[in-house]
Short mmCIF file of C-alpha atoms in Angstrom, two decimals:
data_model
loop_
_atom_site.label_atom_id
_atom_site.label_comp_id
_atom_site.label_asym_id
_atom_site.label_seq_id
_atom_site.Cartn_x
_atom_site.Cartn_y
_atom_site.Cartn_z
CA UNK L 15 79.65 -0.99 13.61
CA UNK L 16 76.14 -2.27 13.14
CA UNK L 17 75.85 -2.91 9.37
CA UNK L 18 72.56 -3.38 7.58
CA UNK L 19 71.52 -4.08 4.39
CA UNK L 20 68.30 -5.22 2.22
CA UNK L 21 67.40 -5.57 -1.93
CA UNK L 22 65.91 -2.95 -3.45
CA UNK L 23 63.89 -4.59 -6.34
CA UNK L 24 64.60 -3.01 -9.78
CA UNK L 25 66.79 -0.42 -8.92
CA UNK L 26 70.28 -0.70 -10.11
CA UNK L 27 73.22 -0.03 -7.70
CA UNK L 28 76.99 0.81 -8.62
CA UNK L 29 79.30 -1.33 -5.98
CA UNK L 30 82.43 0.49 -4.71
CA UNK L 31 84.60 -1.79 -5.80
CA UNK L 32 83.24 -2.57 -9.42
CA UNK L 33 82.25 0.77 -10.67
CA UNK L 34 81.55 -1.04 -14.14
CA UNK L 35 79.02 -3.39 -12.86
CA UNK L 36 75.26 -3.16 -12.67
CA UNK L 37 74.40 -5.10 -9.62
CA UNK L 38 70.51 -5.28 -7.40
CA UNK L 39 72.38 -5.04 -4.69
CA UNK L 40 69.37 -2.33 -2.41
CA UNK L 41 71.17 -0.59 -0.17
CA UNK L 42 74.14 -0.80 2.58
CA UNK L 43 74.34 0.87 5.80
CA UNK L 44 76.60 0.96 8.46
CA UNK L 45 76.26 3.32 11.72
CA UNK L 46 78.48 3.54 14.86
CA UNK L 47 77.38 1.04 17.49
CA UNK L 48 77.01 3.91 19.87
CA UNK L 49 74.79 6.06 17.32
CA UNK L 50 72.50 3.01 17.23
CA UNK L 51 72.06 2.59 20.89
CA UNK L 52 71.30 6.44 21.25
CA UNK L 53 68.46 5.87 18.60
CA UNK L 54 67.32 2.73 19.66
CA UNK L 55 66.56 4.42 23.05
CA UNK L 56 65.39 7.21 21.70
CA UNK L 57 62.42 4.70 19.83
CA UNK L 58 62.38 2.47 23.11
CA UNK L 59 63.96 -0.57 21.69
CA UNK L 60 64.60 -3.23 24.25
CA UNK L 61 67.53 -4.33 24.08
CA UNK L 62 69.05 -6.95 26.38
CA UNK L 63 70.65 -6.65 29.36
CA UNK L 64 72.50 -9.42 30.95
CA UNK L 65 74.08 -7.61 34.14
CA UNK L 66 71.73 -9.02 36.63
CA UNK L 67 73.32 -12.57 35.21
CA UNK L 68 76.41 -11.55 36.77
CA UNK L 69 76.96 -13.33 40.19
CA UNK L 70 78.80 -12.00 43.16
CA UNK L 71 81.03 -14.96 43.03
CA UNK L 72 82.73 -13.74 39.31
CA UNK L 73 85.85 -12.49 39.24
CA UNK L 74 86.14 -9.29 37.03
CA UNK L 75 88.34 -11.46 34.03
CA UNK L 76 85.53 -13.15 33.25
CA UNK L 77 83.27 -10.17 33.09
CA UNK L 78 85.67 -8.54 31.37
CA UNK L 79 86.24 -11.53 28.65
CA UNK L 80 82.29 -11.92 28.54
CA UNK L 81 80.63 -8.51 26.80
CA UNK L 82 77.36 -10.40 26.76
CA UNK L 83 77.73 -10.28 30.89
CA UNK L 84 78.07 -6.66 31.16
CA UNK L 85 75.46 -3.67 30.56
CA UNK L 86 74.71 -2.58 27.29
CA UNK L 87 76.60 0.84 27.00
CA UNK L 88 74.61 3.95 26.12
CA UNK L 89 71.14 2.75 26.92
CA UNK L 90 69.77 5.10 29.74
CA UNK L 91 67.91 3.21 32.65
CA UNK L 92 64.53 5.55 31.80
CA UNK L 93 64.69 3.99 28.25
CA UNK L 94 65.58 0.62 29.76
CA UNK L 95 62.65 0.77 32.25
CA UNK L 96 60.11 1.94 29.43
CA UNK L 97 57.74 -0.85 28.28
CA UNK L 98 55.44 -0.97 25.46
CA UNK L 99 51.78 -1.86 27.08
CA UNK L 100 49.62 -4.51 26.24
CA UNK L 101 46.76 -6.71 26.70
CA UNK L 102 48.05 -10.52 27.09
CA UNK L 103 44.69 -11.89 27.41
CA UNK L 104 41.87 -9.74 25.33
CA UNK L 105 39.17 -8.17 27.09
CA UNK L 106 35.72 -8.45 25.96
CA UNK L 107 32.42 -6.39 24.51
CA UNK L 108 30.05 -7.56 26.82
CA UNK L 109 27.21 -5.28 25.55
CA UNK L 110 26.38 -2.41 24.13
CA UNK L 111 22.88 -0.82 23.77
CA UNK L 112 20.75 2.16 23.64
CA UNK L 113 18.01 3.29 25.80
CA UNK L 114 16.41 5.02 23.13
CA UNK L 115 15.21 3.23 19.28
CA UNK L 116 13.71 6.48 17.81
CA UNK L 117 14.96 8.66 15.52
CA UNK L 118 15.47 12.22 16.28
CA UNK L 119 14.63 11.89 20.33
CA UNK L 120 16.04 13.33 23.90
CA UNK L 121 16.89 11.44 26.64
CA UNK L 122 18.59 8.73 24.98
CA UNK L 123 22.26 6.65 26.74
CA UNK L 124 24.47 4.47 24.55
CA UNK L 125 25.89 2.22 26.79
CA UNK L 126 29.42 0.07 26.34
CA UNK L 127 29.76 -2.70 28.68
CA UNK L 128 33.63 -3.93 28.58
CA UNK L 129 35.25 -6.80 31.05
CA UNK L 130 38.84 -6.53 31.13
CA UNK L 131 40.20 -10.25 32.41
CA UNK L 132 42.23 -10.95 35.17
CA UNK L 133 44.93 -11.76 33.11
CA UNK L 134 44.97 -9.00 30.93
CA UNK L 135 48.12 -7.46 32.34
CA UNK L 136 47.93 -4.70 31.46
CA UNK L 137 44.91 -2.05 32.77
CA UNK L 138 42.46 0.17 30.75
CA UNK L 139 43.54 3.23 30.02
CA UNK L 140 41.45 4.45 26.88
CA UNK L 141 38.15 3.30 24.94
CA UNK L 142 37.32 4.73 21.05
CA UNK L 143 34.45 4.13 19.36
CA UNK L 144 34.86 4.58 15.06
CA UNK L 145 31.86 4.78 13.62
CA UNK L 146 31.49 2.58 10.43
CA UNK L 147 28.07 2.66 9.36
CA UNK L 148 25.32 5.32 9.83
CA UNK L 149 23.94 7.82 7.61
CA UNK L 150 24.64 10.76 10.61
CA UNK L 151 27.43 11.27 12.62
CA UNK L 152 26.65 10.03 16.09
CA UNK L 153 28.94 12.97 17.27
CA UNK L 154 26.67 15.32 19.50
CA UNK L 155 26.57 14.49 23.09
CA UNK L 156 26.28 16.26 26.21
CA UNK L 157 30.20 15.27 27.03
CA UNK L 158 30.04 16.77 30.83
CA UNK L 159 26.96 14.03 31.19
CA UNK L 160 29.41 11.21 30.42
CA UNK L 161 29.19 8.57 33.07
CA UNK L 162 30.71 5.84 33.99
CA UNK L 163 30.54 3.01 36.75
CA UNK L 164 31.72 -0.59 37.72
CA UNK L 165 29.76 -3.56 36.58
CA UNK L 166 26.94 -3.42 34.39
CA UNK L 167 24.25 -1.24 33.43
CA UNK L 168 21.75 -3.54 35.34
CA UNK L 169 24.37 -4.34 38.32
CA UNK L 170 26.14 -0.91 38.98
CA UNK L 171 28.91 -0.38 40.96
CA UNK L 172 31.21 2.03 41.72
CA UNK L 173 31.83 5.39 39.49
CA UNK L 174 34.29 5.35 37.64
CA UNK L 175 36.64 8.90 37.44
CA UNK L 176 37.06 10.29 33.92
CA UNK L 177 39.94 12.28 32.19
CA UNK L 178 39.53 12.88 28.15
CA UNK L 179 35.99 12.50 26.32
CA UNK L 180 36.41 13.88 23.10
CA UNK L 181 33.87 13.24 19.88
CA UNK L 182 35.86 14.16 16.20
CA UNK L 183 33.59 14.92 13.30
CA UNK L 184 35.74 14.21 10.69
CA UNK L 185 37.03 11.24 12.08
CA UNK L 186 34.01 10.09 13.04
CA UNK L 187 35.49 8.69 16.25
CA UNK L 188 34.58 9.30 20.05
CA UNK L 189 37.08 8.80 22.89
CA UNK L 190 36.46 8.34 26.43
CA UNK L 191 39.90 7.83 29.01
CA UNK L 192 39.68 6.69 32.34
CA UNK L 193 41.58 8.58 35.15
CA UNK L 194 43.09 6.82 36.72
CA UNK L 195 43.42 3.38 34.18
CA UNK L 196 40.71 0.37 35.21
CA UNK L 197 42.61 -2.41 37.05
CA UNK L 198 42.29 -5.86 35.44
CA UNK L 199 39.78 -8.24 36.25
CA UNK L 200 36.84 -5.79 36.53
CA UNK L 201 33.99 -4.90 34.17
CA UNK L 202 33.10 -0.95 33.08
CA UNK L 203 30.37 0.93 31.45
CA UNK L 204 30.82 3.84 30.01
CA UNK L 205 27.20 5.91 29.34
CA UNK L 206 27.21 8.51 26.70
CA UNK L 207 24.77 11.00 26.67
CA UNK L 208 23.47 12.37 22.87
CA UNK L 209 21.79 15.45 22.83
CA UNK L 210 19.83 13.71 20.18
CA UNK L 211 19.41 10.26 18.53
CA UNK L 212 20.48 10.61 15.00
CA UNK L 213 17.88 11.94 12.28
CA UNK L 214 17.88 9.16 9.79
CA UNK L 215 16.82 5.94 10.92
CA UNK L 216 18.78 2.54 9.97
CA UNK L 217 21.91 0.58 11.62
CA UNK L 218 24.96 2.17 12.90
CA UNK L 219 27.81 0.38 13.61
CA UNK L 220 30.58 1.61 15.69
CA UNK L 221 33.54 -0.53 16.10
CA UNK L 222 35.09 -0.57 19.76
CA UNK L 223 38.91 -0.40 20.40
CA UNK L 224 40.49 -0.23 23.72
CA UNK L 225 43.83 0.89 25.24
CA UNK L 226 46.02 0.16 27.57
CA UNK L 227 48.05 3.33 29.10
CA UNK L 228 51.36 5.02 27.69
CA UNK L 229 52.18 6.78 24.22
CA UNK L 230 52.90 3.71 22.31
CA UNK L 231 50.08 1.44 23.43
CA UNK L 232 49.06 -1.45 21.45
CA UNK L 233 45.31 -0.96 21.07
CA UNK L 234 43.26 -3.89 20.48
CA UNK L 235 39.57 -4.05 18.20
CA UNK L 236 36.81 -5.69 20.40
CA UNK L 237 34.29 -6.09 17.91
CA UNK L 238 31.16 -3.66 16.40
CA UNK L 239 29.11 -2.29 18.38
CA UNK L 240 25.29 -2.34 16.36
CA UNK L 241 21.90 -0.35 17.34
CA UNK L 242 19.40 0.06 15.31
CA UNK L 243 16.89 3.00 14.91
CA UNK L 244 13.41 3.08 13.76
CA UNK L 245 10.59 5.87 12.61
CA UNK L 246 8.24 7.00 14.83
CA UNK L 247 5.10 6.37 13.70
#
């Protein structure tokens, strides 16, 4: 049985065993050991699993007479393999800019320079830009003109293959996914492409996050991105 229990604050609980006594006692909970390892896979848990600690030279009494020596029982080897991803050394903004100051003008590439370190561990699956400042919506882009390359936007390198690029109005949130993931110790760009520069001049922020790949990836903030639009005169 795998028994848990926390204080509920305020809230007045009737014990079992002392039906006449008020008591913040929260809650109690106990569940069948194998009901907990069955949801604990389910939620990708890691739990341990000694068995490779067992030596060839043990005889099977002392595996027997050691449970922390043998595999943990109900835990599938597809939810033992599964990892949550992430970043062990941060990668960086290393620019971002646009090509284009004016308000209201074709032509124009935002460009988002990001150098993922050797040591990251983890590659780059996934880049999304949340816009936090701007009177309009940077949201309308020519999304089959996406680029992206290797290296910088001065120092290009190879191009980079696509998979998802996706702009949400109401979320105010672009995403752009690389397919396949970016390997670490090399630097992107990614080039968007808007159909126009917004209307109303001012800053616009848009804070960068990046992604390493799988379902429960721990995304990481890398900073605001800032450009700055003026009037023509």
């Amino acid at each position: 049985i795998i028994g848990i229990h926390g204080q509920a604050e305020g809230r007045e609980v009737y014990l079992p065993d002392y039906e006449t006594i008020h008591d913040k006692t929260g809650f109690n909970l106990g569940i069948p050991i194998n009901t907990f390892l069955a949801l604990a896979g389910k939620a990708n848990i890691s739990l341990p699993d000694n068995s490779s600690n067992n030596s060839s030279n043990n005889s099977s009494n002392n595996s027997s007479n050691n449970p922390s020596n043998n595999p943990v029982p109900g835990i599938s080897e597809t939810a033992r393999s599964q990892k949550k991803h992430f970043f062990r050394e941060t990668p960086y903004l290393v620019e971002a800019v646009t090509t284009q100051k004016i308000t209201y003008v074709r032509g124009a590439t935002y460009y988002f320079t990001i150098s993922l370190p050797e040591g990251a561990g983890s590659p780059l699956q996934q880049i999304t830009l949340d816009q936090r400042q701007g009177v309009d919506f940077l949201e309308r882009y020519h999304i089959d003109e996406t680029r992206a390359f290797e290296g910088t936007r001065d120092n290009r390198g190879e191009k980079v293959s696509l998979g998802l690029v996706a702009a949400d109005r109401e979320e105010r949130t672009i995403t752009v996914t690389f397919d396949p993931p970016i390997s670490p110790g090399k630097t992107v760009t990614i080039g968007l492409r808007p159909v126009f520069t917004p209307r109303s001049s001012g800053v616009y922020l848009l804070r960068v996050n990046v992604f390493p790949p799988g379902k429960d990836a721990r995304g990481l903030s890398l900073g605001v991105a800032r450009f700055h639009f003026y009037r023509s005169r």
